Amino acid sequence: MDGAASPTVSLFFTVDRAHISTMDSTKRDAVEELLQTYGETAAAATLPSRLAIEATCAELMSLMFPGFRSEALVSSEDLAGATRTRIRNLHARLKTEICRSLGKIPPDEATEAKAEEVLSVFLKELPLVRRVLWTDIDAAYEGDPAAKSYEEIILAYPALEAIAIYRMAHLLYDKVPLIPRIMTEWAHSRTGIDIHPGAQIGSHFFIDHGTGVVIGETTEIGTRVKLYHAVTLGARSFQKDQHGKIKKGGKRHPTVEDDVTIYPGSTILGGETVIGARSTIGGNVFLVQSVPPDSLVYYEEKQLRIVPKRKKRPATTRDEFRE
């Protein structure tokens, strides 16, 4: 047998080569079929990077709350240097992504000029955003008896992160496509709070707990408004064109005036629905109509009964003697 190939081994290699050939053919076919579908989404090469935008969101949170979201700062000189570095990094990263969102990679002169213009306004407005965020922190501290300090709110309250990212994304809304939605979706995935960047929200805004809150694109919220978890400010219905397709735009979401509180589980729908100032909406309320100022809205509860549990009967006579 020495020096002679085993028939079994030869058969194995023959089958294996055939198997490999079939696999290669299958993979080639899959590649070709996938490439045919890519023609419809070839523009994806010029879309902004989600990873880059998510990194931008993290950097923006560090810029809004230095020392709270990243490495500790040891001196005012350190703070100044870290802030300048963050601004430079943000400018470089965002300029590339804005050019991508405008569909020009590599960018032409007009695209670069537009990106610079958007970035200049965005960076200049960040100090104002930070001042408004401090009113939101005030609202959280005053509105939640469990809050022990401002530091706790900055470090541990998911609503502040969702609101902060929303406020910064709102600066870019209607100026560049895609990026604002990616920003608020990053916050949504981390906090469970879904705020569309197109919504208009006043100062001193607080969302207690927050999980499950949805705020639609054309929602208008006044100052000193407090929401609890699982509140939806949504659209009631969608107008359709002659072809049955949904019409874009238009006021579809409610208006919530100043000093309103909306308790958990409530749903308020419709672009014509207005919640009047200083009103309170109770838990699990479903509203598709306006409410005048200074209203209390709640469902009449069924009568609550608390009675002693029935003692479990013994299954057999023998069990009866065991008690």
Coordinates of C-alpha atoms in Angstrom, one line a residue, residues 132 135-136 139 166-167 199-206 219-227 233 254-260 262 274-278:
V132 CA -31.7 76.5 27.9
T135 CA -33.5 75.6 32.7
D136 CA -34.4 71.9 31.9
A139 CA -37.2 71.9 36.0
Y166 CA -33.0 67.1 20.5
R167 CA -32.2 70.7 21.2
A199 CA -40.7 69.6 17.3
Q200 CA -40.7 73.0 18.9
I201 CA -40.1 72.8 22.7
G202 CA -39.8 75.7 25.1
S203 CA -37.6 76.1 28.2
H204 CA -37.9 74.4 31.6
F205 CA -38.9 71.1 29.9
F206 CA -38.9 67.9 32.1
T219 CA -45.6 69.1 18.1
E220 CA -45.4 72.5 19.8
I221 CA -44.6 72.6 23.5
G222 CA -44.6 75.7 25.6
T223 CA -42.5 76.5 28.7
R224 CA -42.5 74.7 32.1
V225 CA -44.2 71.6 30.6
K226 CA -43.8 68.2 32.4
L227 CA -44.4 64.8 30.8
L233 CA -48.0 63.4 21.3
P254 CA -50.8 68.7 19.1
T255 CA -49.9 71.9 20.7
V256 CA -49.2 71.9 24.5
E257 CA -49.3 75.3 26.1
D258 CA -47.3 76.6 29.1
D259 CA -47.4 74.9 32.5
V260 CA -49.1 71.7 31.4
I262 CA -49.3 65.1 31.3
V274 CA -54.5 72.2 21.8
I275 CA -53.9 71.6 25.5
G276 CA -54.6 74.9 27.2
A277 CA -52.2 76.5 29.6
R278 CA -51.9 75.2 33.2

